[in-house]
PDB file of C-alpha atoms (C1' of nucleotides) in Angstrom:
ATOM      1  CA  MET W 279       0.038   0.067   0.006  1.00  0.00           C
ATOM      2  CA  PRO W 280       1.966   2.856   1.269  1.00  0.00           C
ATOM      3  CA  GLU W 281       4.896   4.748  -0.015  1.00  0.00           C
ATOM      4  CA  LEU W 282       6.363   7.835   1.640  1.00  0.00           C
ATOM      5  CA  PRO W 283       3.449  10.128   0.993  1.00  0.00           C
ATOM      6  CA  GLU W 284       0.928   7.771   2.470  1.00  0.00           C
ATOM      7  CA  VAL W 285       3.073   7.079   5.458  1.00  0.00           C
ATOM      8  CA  GLU W 286       3.535  10.812   5.950  1.00  0.00           C
ATOM      9  CA  THR W 287      -0.235  11.219   5.808  1.00  0.00           C
ATOM     10  CA  VAL W 288      -0.762   8.492   8.364  1.00  0.00           C
ATOM     11  CA  ARG W 289       1.806  10.256  10.584  1.00  0.00           C
ATOM     12  CA  ARG W 290      -0.064  13.667  10.364  1.00  0.00           C
ATOM     13  CA  GLY W 291      -3.321  12.023  11.001  1.00  0.00           C
ATOM     14  CA  LEU W 292      -2.253  10.012  14.113  1.00  0.00           C
ATOM     15  CA  GLU W 293      -0.095  12.823  15.627  1.00  0.00           C
ATOM     16  CA  PRO W 294      -2.871  14.794  17.248  1.00  0.00           C
ATOM     17  CA  VAL W 295      -4.292  11.739  18.995  1.00  0.00           C
ATOM     18  CA  LEU W 296      -0.874   9.945  19.726  1.00  0.00           C
ATOM     19  CA  ALA W 297       1.476  12.543  20.865  1.00  0.00           C
ATOM     20  CA  GLY W 298       1.142  12.711  24.597  1.00  0.00           C
ATOM     21  CA  ALA W 299      -1.197   9.773  24.779  1.00  0.00           C
ATOM     22  CA  ARG W 300      -0.933   7.212  27.455  1.00  0.00           C
ATOM     23  CA  LEU W 301      -0.935   3.576  26.268  1.00  0.00           C
ATOM     24  CA  GLU W 302      -3.463   1.873  28.808  1.00  0.00           C
ATOM     25  CA  ARG W 303      -3.483  -1.475  27.180  1.00  0.00           C
ATOM     26  CA  VAL W 304      -1.984  -3.120  24.266  1.00  0.00           C
ATOM     27  CA  ILE W 305      -3.843  -6.103  22.585  1.00  0.00           C
ATOM     28  CA  LEU W 306      -2.012  -8.350  20.203  1.00  0.00           C
ATOM     29  CA  HIS W 307      -4.532 -10.434  18.363  1.00  0.00           C
ATOM     30  CA  ARG W 308      -1.957 -12.492  16.240  1.00  0.00           C
ATOM     31  CA  PRO W 309       1.789 -12.641  16.486  1.00  0.00           C
ATOM     32  CA  ASP W 310       2.523 -13.619  12.918  1.00  0.00           C
ATOM     33  CA  LEU W 311       2.939 -10.389  10.965  1.00  0.00           C
ATOM     34  CA  ARG W 312       6.057 -10.143   8.887  1.00  0.00           C
ATOM     35  CA  PHE W 313       8.304 -10.482  11.930  1.00  0.00           C
ATOM     36  CA  PRO W 314       7.003 -11.862  15.199  1.00  0.00           C
ATOM     37  CA  PHE W 315       6.315  -9.232  17.896  1.00  0.00           C
ATOM     38  CA  PRO W 316       9.106  -8.789  20.277  1.00  0.00           C
ATOM     39  CA  GLU W 317       8.922 -10.689  23.533  1.00  0.00           C
ATOM     40  CA  GLY W 318       6.437  -9.134  25.984  1.00  0.00           C
ATOM     41  CA  LEU W 319       5.643  -6.340  23.716  1.00  0.00           C
ATOM     42  CA  ALA W 320       2.188  -5.644  25.238  1.00  0.00           C
ATOM     43  CA  GLU W 321       3.348  -5.841  28.900  1.00  0.00           C
ATOM     44  CA  ARG W 322       6.389  -3.545  28.130  1.00  0.00           C
ATOM     45  CA  LEU W 323       4.266  -0.892  26.446  1.00  0.00           C
ATOM     46  CA  ALA W 324       1.377  -0.765  28.980  1.00  0.00           C
ATOM     47  CA  GLY W 325       1.158   2.375  31.148  1.00  0.00           C
ATOM     48  CA  ARG W 326       3.740   4.190  29.112  1.00  0.00           C
ATOM     49  CA  ARG W 327       3.246   7.509  27.236  1.00  0.00           C
ATOM     50  CA  ILE W 328       4.061   8.223  23.503  1.00  0.00           C
ATOM     51  CA  THR W 329       5.882  11.362  23.324  1.00  0.00           C
ATOM     52  CA  ALA W 330       5.983  12.041  19.476  1.00  0.00           C
ATOM     53  CA  LEU W 331       5.501  10.467  16.145  1.00  0.00           C
ATOM     54  CA  SER W 332       8.077  10.769  13.405  1.00  0.00           C
ATOM     55  CA  ARG W 333       8.840   9.079  10.043  1.00  0.00           C
ATOM     56  CA  ARG W 334      11.908   7.666   8.214  1.00  0.00           C
ATOM     57  CA  ALA W 335      11.311   6.675   4.592  1.00  0.00           C
ATOM     58  CA  LYS W 336       8.254   4.338   4.824  1.00  0.00           C
ATOM     59  CA  TYR W 337       8.756   3.635   8.546  1.00  0.00           C
ATOM     60  CA  LEU W 338       6.509   5.326  11.228  1.00  0.00           C
ATOM     61  CA  ILE W 339       8.297   5.742  14.403  1.00  0.00           C
ATOM     62  CA  MET W 340       6.282   6.166  17.745  1.00  0.00           C
ATOM     63  CA  HIS W 341       8.555   7.548  20.331  1.00  0.00           C
ATOM     64  CA  VAL W 342       7.732   6.069  23.865  1.00  0.00           C
ATOM     65  CA  GLU W 343       8.821   7.616  27.133  1.00  0.00           C
ATOM     66  CA  ASP W 344      11.968   6.089  28.695  1.00  0.00           C
ATOM     67  CA  GLY W 345      13.871   5.770  25.439  1.00  0.00           C
ATOM     68  CA  GLU W 346      12.193   3.406  23.351  1.00  0.00           C
ATOM     69  CA  ALA W 347      10.437   3.522  19.972  1.00  0.00           C
ATOM     70  CA  ILE W 348       7.832   1.480  18.160  1.00  0.00           C
ATOM     71  CA  LEU W 349       8.905   0.959  14.607  1.00  0.00           C
ATOM     72  CA  SER W 350       5.970   0.392  12.384  1.00  0.00           C
ATOM     73  CA  HIS W 351       6.085  -0.515   8.765  1.00  0.00           C
ATOM     74  CA  LEU W 352       2.700  -0.974   6.871  1.00  0.00           C
ATOM     75  CA  GLY W 353       3.941  -3.409   4.230  1.00  0.00           C
ATOM     76  CA  MET W 354       1.587  -3.482   1.239  1.00  0.00           C
ATOM     77  CA  SER W 355      -1.759  -3.430   2.969  1.00  0.00           C
ATOM     78  CA  GLY W 356      -1.345  -2.065   6.497  1.00  0.00           C
ATOM     79  CA  SER W 357      -3.175   0.761   8.032  1.00  0.00           C
ATOM     80  CA  TRP W 358      -3.789   2.475  11.394  1.00  0.00           C
ATOM     81  CA  ARG W 359      -7.145   3.862  12.240  1.00  0.00           C
ATOM     82  CA  VAL W 360      -8.375   5.768  15.304  1.00  0.00           C
ATOM     83  CA  GLU W 361     -11.639   5.061  16.965  1.00  0.00           C
ATOM     84  CA  HIS W 362     -12.736   7.581  19.465  1.00  0.00           C
ATOM     85  CA  GLY W 363     -14.445   6.705  22.640  1.00  0.00           C
ATOM     86  CA  GLU W 364     -17.925   7.723  21.505  1.00  0.00           C
ATOM     87  CA  ASP W 365     -17.696   5.533  18.477  1.00  0.00           C
ATOM     88  CA  ARG W 366     -17.419   2.510  20.835  1.00  0.00           C
ATOM     89  CA  ALA W 367     -20.366   3.541  22.880  1.00  0.00           C
ATOM     90  CA  ALA W 368     -22.491   3.938  19.883  1.00  0.00           C
ATOM     91  CA  PRO W 369     -21.156   2.211  16.783  1.00  0.00           C
ATOM     92  CA  GLY W 370     -22.124   4.255  13.764  1.00  0.00           C
ATOM     93  CA  ALA W 371     -22.260   3.805  10.001  1.00  0.00           C
ATOM     94  CA  PHE W 372     -18.492   4.182   9.809  1.00  0.00           C
ATOM     95  CA  HIS W 373     -17.591   1.166  11.632  1.00  0.00           C
ATOM     96  CA  HIS W 374     -20.409  -0.830  10.269  1.00  0.00           C
ATOM     97  CA  GLU W 375     -19.088  -0.148   6.767  1.00  0.00           C
ATOM     98  CA  ARG W 376     -15.669  -1.277   7.650  1.00  0.00           C
ATOM     99  CA  SER W 377     -16.629  -4.264   9.807  1.00  0.00           C
ATOM    100  CA  LYS W 378     -15.505  -6.610   7.016  1.00  0.00           C
ATOM    101  CA  SER W 379     -11.942  -5.750   7.513  1.00  0.00           C
ATOM    102  CA  SER W 380     -11.913  -6.117  11.220  1.00  0.00           C
ATOM    103  CA  ALA W 381     -10.913  -9.822  10.735  1.00  0.00           C
ATOM    104  CA  HIS W 382      -7.397  -8.290  10.040  1.00  0.00           C
ATOM    105  CA  ASP W 383      -7.230  -6.049  13.034  1.00  0.00           C
ATOM    106  CA  HIS W 384      -3.933  -7.456  14.555  1.00  0.00           C
ATOM    107  CA  VAL W 385      -3.018  -4.904  17.150  1.00  0.00           C
ATOM    108  CA  VAL W 386      -5.153  -2.612  19.351  1.00  0.00           C
ATOM    109  CA  PHE W 387      -3.694   0.263  21.482  1.00  0.00           C
ATOM    110  CA  GLU W 388      -6.149   1.442  24.046  1.00  0.00           C
ATOM    111  CA  LEU W 389      -5.173   4.847  25.014  1.00  0.00           C
ATOM    112  CA  THR W 390      -5.854   8.048  26.773  1.00  0.00           C
ATOM    113  CA  PRO W 391      -5.025  10.972  24.423  1.00  0.00           C
ATOM    114  CA  GLY W 392      -3.155  13.985  26.015  1.00  0.00           C
ATOM    115  CA  THR W 393      -6.361  15.873  25.253  1.00  0.00           C
ATOM    116  CA  GLY W 394      -8.461  13.511  27.411  1.00  0.00           C
ATOM    117  CA  GLY W 395     -11.185  10.967  26.699  1.00  0.00           C
ATOM    118  CA  ARG W 396     -10.455   7.473  25.376  1.00  0.00           C
ATOM    119  CA  ALA W 397      -9.430   6.257  21.942  1.00  0.00           C
ATOM    120  CA  ARG W 398      -8.383   2.990  20.362  1.00  0.00           C
ATOM    121  CA  LEU W 399      -5.700   2.780  17.723  1.00  0.00           C
ATOM    122  CA  VAL W 400      -6.108  -0.183  15.499  1.00  0.00           C
ATOM    123  CA  TYR W 401      -3.598  -1.769  13.176  1.00  0.00           C
ATOM    124  CA  ASN W 402      -5.257  -3.676  10.342  1.00  0.00           C
ATOM    125  CA  ASP W 403      -3.228  -5.556   7.628  1.00  0.00           C
ATOM    126  CA  PRO W 404      -4.890  -8.269   5.466  1.00  0.00           C
ATOM    127  CA  ARG W 405      -1.625  -9.354   3.863  1.00  0.00           C
ATOM    128  CA  ARG W 406       0.513  -9.097   7.005  1.00  0.00           C
ATOM    129  CA  PHE W 407       3.531  -7.810   5.196  1.00  0.00           C
ATOM    130  CA  GLY W 408       3.847  -5.103   7.907  1.00  0.00           C
ATOM    131  CA  PHE W 409       5.189  -5.346  11.417  1.00  0.00           C
ATOM    132  CA  LEU W 410       5.799  -3.591  14.703  1.00  0.00           C
ATOM    133  CA  LEU W 411       9.217  -3.631  16.424  1.00  0.00           C
ATOM    134  CA  LEU W 412      10.271  -2.190  19.662  1.00  0.00           C
ATOM    135  CA  VAL W 413      13.761  -0.511  19.412  1.00  0.00           C
ATOM    136  CA  SER W 414      15.714   1.590  21.853  1.00  0.00           C
ATOM    137  CA  GLU W 415      16.097   5.232  20.785  1.00  0.00           C
ATOM    138  CA  GLY W 416      19.879   4.933  20.976  1.00  0.00           C
ATOM    139  CA  GLU W 417      19.918   2.173  18.547  1.00  0.00           C
ATOM    140  CA  LEU W 418      17.382   3.474  16.059  1.00  0.00           C
ATOM    141  CA  GLY W 419      20.040   4.855  13.739  1.00  0.00           C
ATOM    142  CA  GLU W 420      21.940   1.633  13.732  1.00  0.00           C
ATOM    143  CA  HIS W 421      19.018  -0.614  13.371  1.00  0.00           C
ATOM    144  CA  PRO W 422      19.562  -2.944  10.373  1.00  0.00           C
ATOM    145  CA  LEU W 423      16.297  -1.909   8.900  1.00  0.00           C
ATOM    146  CA  LEU W 424      17.183   1.760   9.095  1.00  0.00           C
ATOM    147  CA  ALA W 425      20.990   1.896   8.860  1.00  0.00           C
ATOM    148  CA  HIS W 426      21.348   1.617   5.167  1.00  0.00           C
ATOM    149  CA  LEU W 427      18.577   3.780   4.013  1.00  0.00           C
ATOM    150  CA  GLY W 428      19.315   6.540   1.545  1.00  0.00           C
ATOM    151  CA  ILE W 429      18.268  10.169   1.675  1.00  0.00           C
ATOM    152  CA  GLU W 430      14.854  11.412   2.109  1.00  0.00           C
ATOM    153  CA  PRO W 431      13.375  12.721  -1.131  1.00  0.00           C
ATOM    154  CA  THR W 432      11.746  15.689   0.623  1.00  0.00           C
ATOM    155  CA  GLY W 433      14.874  17.324   2.017  1.00  0.00           C
ATOM    156  CA  ASN W 434      17.736  19.422   0.711  1.00  0.00           C
ATOM    157  CA  GLU W 435      20.034  16.399   0.152  1.00  0.00           C
ATOM    158  CA  LEU W 436      18.142  15.433  -3.047  1.00  0.00           C
ATOM    159  CA  SER W 437      19.853  17.012  -5.907  1.00  0.00           C
ATOM    160  CA  GLY W 438      20.978  16.382  -9.482  1.00  0.00           C
ATOM    161  CA  ALA W 439      24.460  16.302  -8.269  1.00  0.00           C
ATOM    162  CA  TYR W 440      23.569  13.561  -5.634  1.00  0.00           C
ATOM    163  CA  LEU W 441      21.656  11.400  -8.170  1.00  0.00           C
ATOM    164  CA  ALA W 442      24.546  11.721 -10.762  1.00  0.00           C
ATOM    165  CA  GLU W 443      27.021  10.564  -8.237  1.00  0.00           C
ATOM    166  CA  ARG W 444      25.052   7.589  -6.880  1.00  0.00           C
ATOM    167  CA  PHE W 445      24.002   6.547 -10.337  1.00  0.00           C
ATOM    168  CA  ALA W 446      27.539   6.804 -11.795  1.00  0.00           C
ATOM    169  CA  GLY W 447      28.507   3.635 -13.669  1.00  0.00           C
ATOM    170  CA  LYS W 448      25.179   1.881 -13.004  1.00  0.00           C
ATOM    171  CA  ARG W 449      23.869  -0.158 -15.837  1.00  0.00           C
ATOM    172  CA  ALA W 450      20.707  -0.935 -13.994  1.00  0.00           C
ATOM    173  CA  PRO W 451      17.501   0.733 -15.359  1.00  0.00           C
ATOM    174  CA  LEU W 452      16.465   4.052 -13.768  1.00  0.00           C
ATOM    175  CA  LYS W 453      13.266   2.424 -12.595  1.00  0.00           C
ATOM    176  CA  LEU W 454      15.273  -0.015 -10.315  1.00  0.00           C
ATOM    177  CA  ALA W 455      17.804   2.684  -9.302  1.00  0.00           C
ATOM    178  CA  LEU W 456      14.943   4.860  -7.975  1.00  0.00           C
ATOM    179  CA  MET W 457      13.223   1.880  -6.277  1.00  0.00           C
ATOM    180  CA  ASP W 458      16.511   1.195  -4.413  1.00  0.00           C
ATOM    181  CA  GLN W 459      15.908   2.375  -0.745  1.00  0.00           C
ATOM    182  CA  ARG W 460      19.688   2.621  -0.247  1.00  0.00           C
ATOM    183  CA  ILE W 461      19.859   5.528  -2.532  1.00  0.00           C
ATOM    184  CA  ILE W 462      16.670   7.309  -2.101  1.00  0.00           C
ATOM    185  CA  ALA W 463      14.405   6.072   0.710  1.00  0.00           C
ATOM    186  CA  GLY W 464      10.613   6.190   0.436  1.00  0.00           C
ATOM    187  CA  LEU W 465       9.953   5.980  -3.188  1.00  0.00           C
ATOM    188  CA  GLY W 466       7.844   2.998  -4.469  1.00  0.00           C
ATOM    189  CA  ASN W 467       6.221   1.890  -7.512  1.00  0.00           C
ATOM    190  CA  ILE W 468       3.787   4.552  -8.058  1.00  0.00           C
ATOM    191  CA  TYR W 469       5.925   7.592  -7.376  1.00  0.00           C
ATOM    192  CA  VAL W 470       8.903   6.220  -9.256  1.00  0.00           C
ATOM    193  CA  CYS W 471       6.670   5.810 -12.389  1.00  0.00           C
ATOM    194  CA  GLU W 472       5.202   9.260 -12.038  1.00  0.00           C
ATOM    195  CA  ALA W 473       8.577  11.006 -11.407  1.00  0.00           C
ATOM    196  CA  LEU W 474      10.120   9.360 -14.424  1.00  0.00           C
ATOM    197  CA  TRP W 475       7.255  10.579 -16.591  1.00  0.00           C
ATOM    198  CA  ARG W 476       7.496  14.098 -15.336  1.00  0.00           C
ATOM    199  CA  ALA W 477      11.227  14.066 -15.995  1.00  0.00           C
ATOM    200  CA  GLY W 478      10.547  12.674 -19.419  1.00  0.00           C
ATOM    201  CA  LEU W 479      12.950   9.871 -18.764  1.00  0.00           C
ATOM    202  CA  SER W 480      12.401   6.172 -19.740  1.00  0.00           C
ATOM    203  CA  PRO W 481      12.338   3.626 -16.916  1.00  0.00           C
ATOM    204  CA  ASP W 482      14.688   1.445 -19.020  1.00  0.00           C
ATOM    205  CA  ARG W 483      17.447   4.028 -19.454  1.00  0.00           C
ATOM    206  CA  PRO W 484      20.585   2.904 -17.665  1.00  0.00           C
ATOM    207  CA  ALA W 485      20.986   4.924 -14.591  1.00  0.00           C
ATOM    208  CA  GLY W 486      24.633   5.742 -15.295  1.00  0.00           C
ATOM    209  CA  THR W 487      23.506   7.655 -18.386  1.00  0.00           C
ATOM    210  CA  ILE W 488      21.527  10.285 -16.539  1.00  0.00           C
ATOM    211  CA  GLY W 489      23.944  13.029 -17.386  1.00  0.00           C
ATOM    212  CA  ASP W 490      22.571  16.598 -17.540  1.00  0.00           C
ATOM    213  CA  ARG W 491      19.013  15.255 -16.951  1.00  0.00           C
ATOM    214  CA  ALA W 492      19.856  14.653 -13.249  1.00  0.00           C
ATOM    215  CA  ASP W 493      18.598  17.991 -12.053  1.00  0.00           C
ATOM    216  CA  SER W 494      15.319  17.612 -13.828  1.00  0.00           C
ATOM    217  CA  LEU W 495      14.848  14.124 -12.321  1.00  0.00           C
ATOM    218  CA  ALA W 496      15.644  15.486  -8.822  1.00  0.00           C
ATOM    219  CA  ASP W 497      13.067  18.284  -9.423  1.00  0.00           C
ATOM    220  CA  ALA W 498      10.457  15.766 -10.659  1.00  0.00           C
ATOM    221  CA  ILE W 499      10.822  13.554  -7.571  1.00  0.00           C
ATOM    222  CA  ARG W 500      10.702  16.522  -5.254  1.00  0.00           C
ATOM    223  CA  VAL W 501       7.513  17.762  -6.895  1.00  0.00           C
ATOM    224  CA  VAL W 502       5.638  14.590  -7.146  1.00  0.00           C
ATOM    225  CA  ILE W 503       6.226  13.612  -3.611  1.00  0.00           C
ATOM    226  CA  ALA W 504       5.350  17.216  -2.412  1.00  0.00           C
ATOM    227  CA  GLU W 505       2.149  17.070  -4.380  1.00  0.00           C
ATOM    228  CA  ALA W 506       1.199  13.634  -3.194  1.00  0.00           C
ATOM    229  CA  ILE W 507       1.601  14.459   0.506  1.00  0.00           C
ATOM    230  CA  GLU W 508      -0.455  17.639  -0.177  1.00  0.00           C
ATOM    231  CA  ALA W 509      -3.112  15.458  -1.554  1.00  0.00           C
ATOM    232  CA  GLY W 510      -3.267  13.034   1.426  1.00  0.00           C
ATOM    233  CA  GLY W 511      -1.504  10.277  -0.547  1.00  0.00           C
ATOM    234  CA  SER W 512      -3.134   7.899  -2.990  1.00  0.00           C
ATOM    235  CA  SER W 513      -6.058   5.813  -2.203  1.00  0.00           C
ATOM    236  CA  LEU W 514      -6.109   2.803  -4.439  1.00  0.00           C
ATOM    237  CA  ARG W 515      -7.585  -0.279  -3.085  1.00  0.00           C
ATOM    238  CA  ASP W 516      -7.385   0.142   0.643  1.00  0.00           C
ATOM    239  CA  PHE W 517      -5.463   3.131   1.685  1.00  0.00           C
ATOM    240  CA  ILE W 518      -7.574   5.142   4.074  1.00  0.00           C
ATOM    241  CA  HIS W 519      -6.532   7.920   6.428  1.00  0.00           C
ATOM    242  CA  ALA W 520      -6.517   7.415  10.233  1.00  0.00           C
ATOM    243  CA  ASP W 521      -9.922   9.101  10.281  1.00  0.00           C
ATOM    244  CA  GLY W 522     -11.452   7.118   7.572  1.00  0.00           C
ATOM    245  CA  THR W 523     -11.144   9.645   4.739  1.00  0.00           C
ATOM    246  CA  LEU W 524      -9.378   9.113   1.470  1.00  0.00           C
ATOM    247  CA  GLY W 525      -6.229  10.544  -0.234  1.00  0.00           C
ATOM    248  CA  TYR W 526      -6.887  11.875  -3.786  1.00  0.00           C
ATOM    249  CA  PHE W 527      -3.617  11.829  -5.439  1.00  0.00           C
ATOM    250  CA  GLN W 528      -4.652   8.869  -7.468  1.00  0.00           C
ATOM    251  CA  HIS W 529      -6.634  11.386  -9.576  1.00  0.00           C
ATOM    252  CA  GLY W 530      -3.319  13.021 -10.356  1.00  0.00           C
ATOM    253  CA  PHE W 531      -1.700   9.867 -11.875  1.00  0.00           C
ATOM    254  CA  ARG W 532      -0.196  10.649 -15.333  1.00  0.00           C
ATOM    255  CA  VAL W 533       0.946   7.112 -16.138  1.00  0.00           C
ATOM    256  CA  TYR W 534       0.518   4.809 -13.186  1.00  0.00           C
ATOM    257  CA  ASP W 535      -2.292   2.212 -13.798  1.00  0.00           C
ATOM    258  CA  ARG W 536      -3.115   3.954 -17.123  1.00  0.00           C
ATOM    259  CA  GLU W 537      -2.051   1.404 -19.585  1.00  0.00           C
ATOM    260  CA  GLY W 538      -3.452   2.014 -23.000  1.00  0.00           C
ATOM    261  CA  ALA W 539      -4.661   5.550 -22.134  1.00  0.00           C
ATOM    262  CA  PRO W 540      -3.304   8.626 -23.835  1.00  0.00           C
ATOM    263  CA  CYS W 541      -0.243  10.357 -22.407  1.00  0.00           C
ATOM    264  CA  PRO W 542      -1.397  13.710 -20.995  1.00  0.00           C
ATOM    265  CA  ARG W 543       1.750  15.469 -22.519  1.00  0.00           C
ATOM    266  CA  CYS W 544       2.308  14.016 -26.099  1.00  0.00           C
ATOM    267  CA  HIS W 545      -0.878  11.811 -26.616  1.00  0.00           C
ATOM    268  CA  GLY W 546       1.206   8.767 -27.060  1.00  0.00           C
ATOM    269  CA  THR W 547      -0.091   5.513 -25.646  1.00  0.00           C
ATOM    270  CA  ILE W 548       0.876   4.512 -21.967  1.00  0.00           C
ATOM    271  CA  ALA W 549       2.668   1.209 -21.880  1.00  0.00           C
ATOM    272  CA  ARG W 550       2.962  -1.247 -19.086  1.00  0.00           C
ATOM    273  CA  SER W 551       6.088  -3.313 -18.711  1.00  0.00           C
ATOM    274  CA  ILE W 552       7.805  -5.344 -15.899  1.00  0.00           C
ATOM    275  CA  HIS W 553      10.909  -4.572 -13.921  1.00  0.00           C
ATOM    276  CA  SER W 554      11.779  -7.052 -11.145  1.00  0.00           C
ATOM    277  CA  ASN W 555       8.339  -8.524 -11.166  1.00  0.00           C
ATOM    278  CA  ARG W 556       6.725  -5.132 -10.687  1.00  0.00           C
ATOM    279  CA  SER W 557       4.508  -3.184 -13.239  1.00  0.00           C
ATOM    280  CA  THR W 558       6.042  -0.129 -14.789  1.00  0.00           C
ATOM    281  CA  PHE W 559       3.966   2.435 -16.596  1.00  0.00           C
ATOM    282  CA  HIS W 560       5.429   4.867 -18.974  1.00  0.00           C
ATOM    283  CA  CYS W 561       4.894   6.719 -22.231  1.00  0.00           C
ATOM    284  CA  PRO W 562       7.309   5.374 -24.888  1.00  0.00           C
ATOM    285  CA  ARG W 563       6.814   8.434 -26.988  1.00  0.00           C
ATOM    286  CA  CYS W 564       7.939  11.108 -24.720  1.00  0.00           C
ATOM    287  CA  GLN W 565      10.119   9.335 -22.099  1.00  0.00           C
ATOM    288  CA  GLU W 566      13.632   8.758 -23.433  1.00  0.00           C
TER     289      GLU W 566
ATOM    290  C1'  DC F 193      29.934  -6.549  -5.620  1.00  0.00           C
ATOM    291  C1'  DG F 194      25.304  -6.274  -8.598  1.00  0.00           C
ATOM    292  C1'  DA F 195      21.310  -8.170 -10.819  1.00  0.00           C
ATOM    293  C1'  DA F 196      17.361 -11.383 -11.120  1.00  0.00           C
ATOM    294  C1'  DT F 197      13.987 -14.296  -9.169  1.00  0.00           C
ATOM    295  C1'  DG F 198      11.072 -16.214  -5.785  1.00  0.00           C
ATOM    296  C1'  DA F 199       8.868 -16.054  -1.241  1.00  0.00           C
ATOM    297  C1'  DC F 200       6.019 -13.991   2.062  1.00  0.00           C
ATOM    298  C1'  DC F 201       0.076 -13.351   2.395  1.00  0.00           C
ATOM    299  C1'  DT F 202      -4.870 -12.247   1.319  1.00  0.00           C
ATOM    300  C1'  DG F 203      -8.226  -9.924  -1.420  1.00  0.00           C
ATOM    301  C1'  DT F 204     -10.182  -8.409  -5.650  1.00  0.00           C
ATOM    302  C1'  DG F 205     -11.586  -8.110 -10.521  1.00  0.00           C
ATOM    303  C1'  DA F 206     -11.414 -10.016 -15.037  1.00  0.00           C
ATOM    304  C1'  DG F 207     -12.611 -13.646 -17.998  1.00  0.00           C
ATOM    305  C1'  DC F 208     -14.551 -17.887 -18.918  1.00  0.00           C
TER     306       DC F 208
ATOM    307  C1'  DT Q 178     -23.137 -18.355  -9.864  1.00  0.00           C
ATOM    308  C1'  DG Q 179     -18.578 -19.971  -9.426  1.00  0.00           C
ATOM    309  C1'  DC Q 180     -14.091 -21.103 -10.843  1.00  0.00           C
ATOM    310  C1'  DT Q 181      -9.151 -19.798 -11.997  1.00  0.00           C
ATOM    311  C1'  DC Q 182      -5.766 -16.699 -12.994  1.00  0.00           C
ATOM    312  C1'  DA Q 183      -3.230 -12.399 -12.599  1.00  0.00           C
ATOM    313  C1'  DC Q 184      -2.167  -8.907  -9.983  1.00  0.00           C
ATOM    314  C1'  DA Q 185      -1.668  -5.372  -5.913  1.00  0.00           C
ATOM    315  C1'  DG Q 186       1.238   0.418  -2.631  1.00  0.00           C
ATOM    316  C1'  DG Q 187       7.075  -3.652  -0.020  1.00  0.00           C
ATOM    317  C1'  DT Q 188      11.051  -5.963   1.254  1.00  0.00           C
ATOM    318  C1'  DC Q 189      14.145  -9.816   2.218  1.00  0.00           C
ATOM    319  C1'  DA Q 190      16.743 -14.163   1.050  1.00  0.00           C
ATOM    320  C1'  DT Q 191      18.792 -16.764  -2.387  1.00  0.00           C
ATOM    321  C1'  DT Q 192      21.018 -17.726  -6.445  1.00  0.00           C
ATOM    322  C1'  DC Q 193      23.835 -16.870 -10.040  1.00  0.00           C
TER     323       DC Q 193
END
DNA sequence: CGAATGACCTGTGAGC
DNA sequence: TGCTCACAGGTCATTC
């Protein structure tokens, strides 16, 4: 499901409820997500306060008092949703609609938000590619899952010069180089396709041949990610915000999932191809 | 080292 | 209606 813009959208949605909230009880419904839960996770978290919520690449980081952090990855189909106290007392249409997916509610945090009242934070993940880990704050940077991540595409580090340097000598296609989390962390299938279209670059072009197009690629990445965050991410099959609303960036796709449709720039026909078993969408006419 | 492939899971939609 | 197949936003392990 989620690439960087979706995870950032989740972070922003959860922050008002989570920051300062006290975890009253943690309920683990099934232990077999991608990684098994750490030993005693529920007991270790009970009674502690969440101090802040941050993000690194596609990871959500819930900072817990006393120097630990919950590392949450949503895999392909994970989502967090917030249920407020009043929803439980009188289950409304909202929960009724979504009751079908509750079979995949794997984790529930019962909490007292800093603003008072009661709330439940529920992790739902049909495919169970996501996971939760508990890591000490001091070890976050060196954690194997985070240590080798590349730069964030939202910051000043992303530049044509950076791309040119990291892509130098690479014969791998641009599509794969951009998917490589060790170079830029947070891009996934959708936004790589969209960024390449915006830059007018073919996904098949060897990354090392980026040359003087590196600046425009860096710009395209920055812009597409910013626009997607602004739009609240893309809601394809099952991405919903913590409050149940939808992102709308999917309406802004130029190529993704548009095989056979006309290119908005040159009216060529959008093609679908495969890189590493993932679909790639591009316009063969204006992406070189 | 890099590149290609399969594996992990379940749900959904298309086509027959 | 019901079956089968392809495919889905991600990452990791294994094999050259």
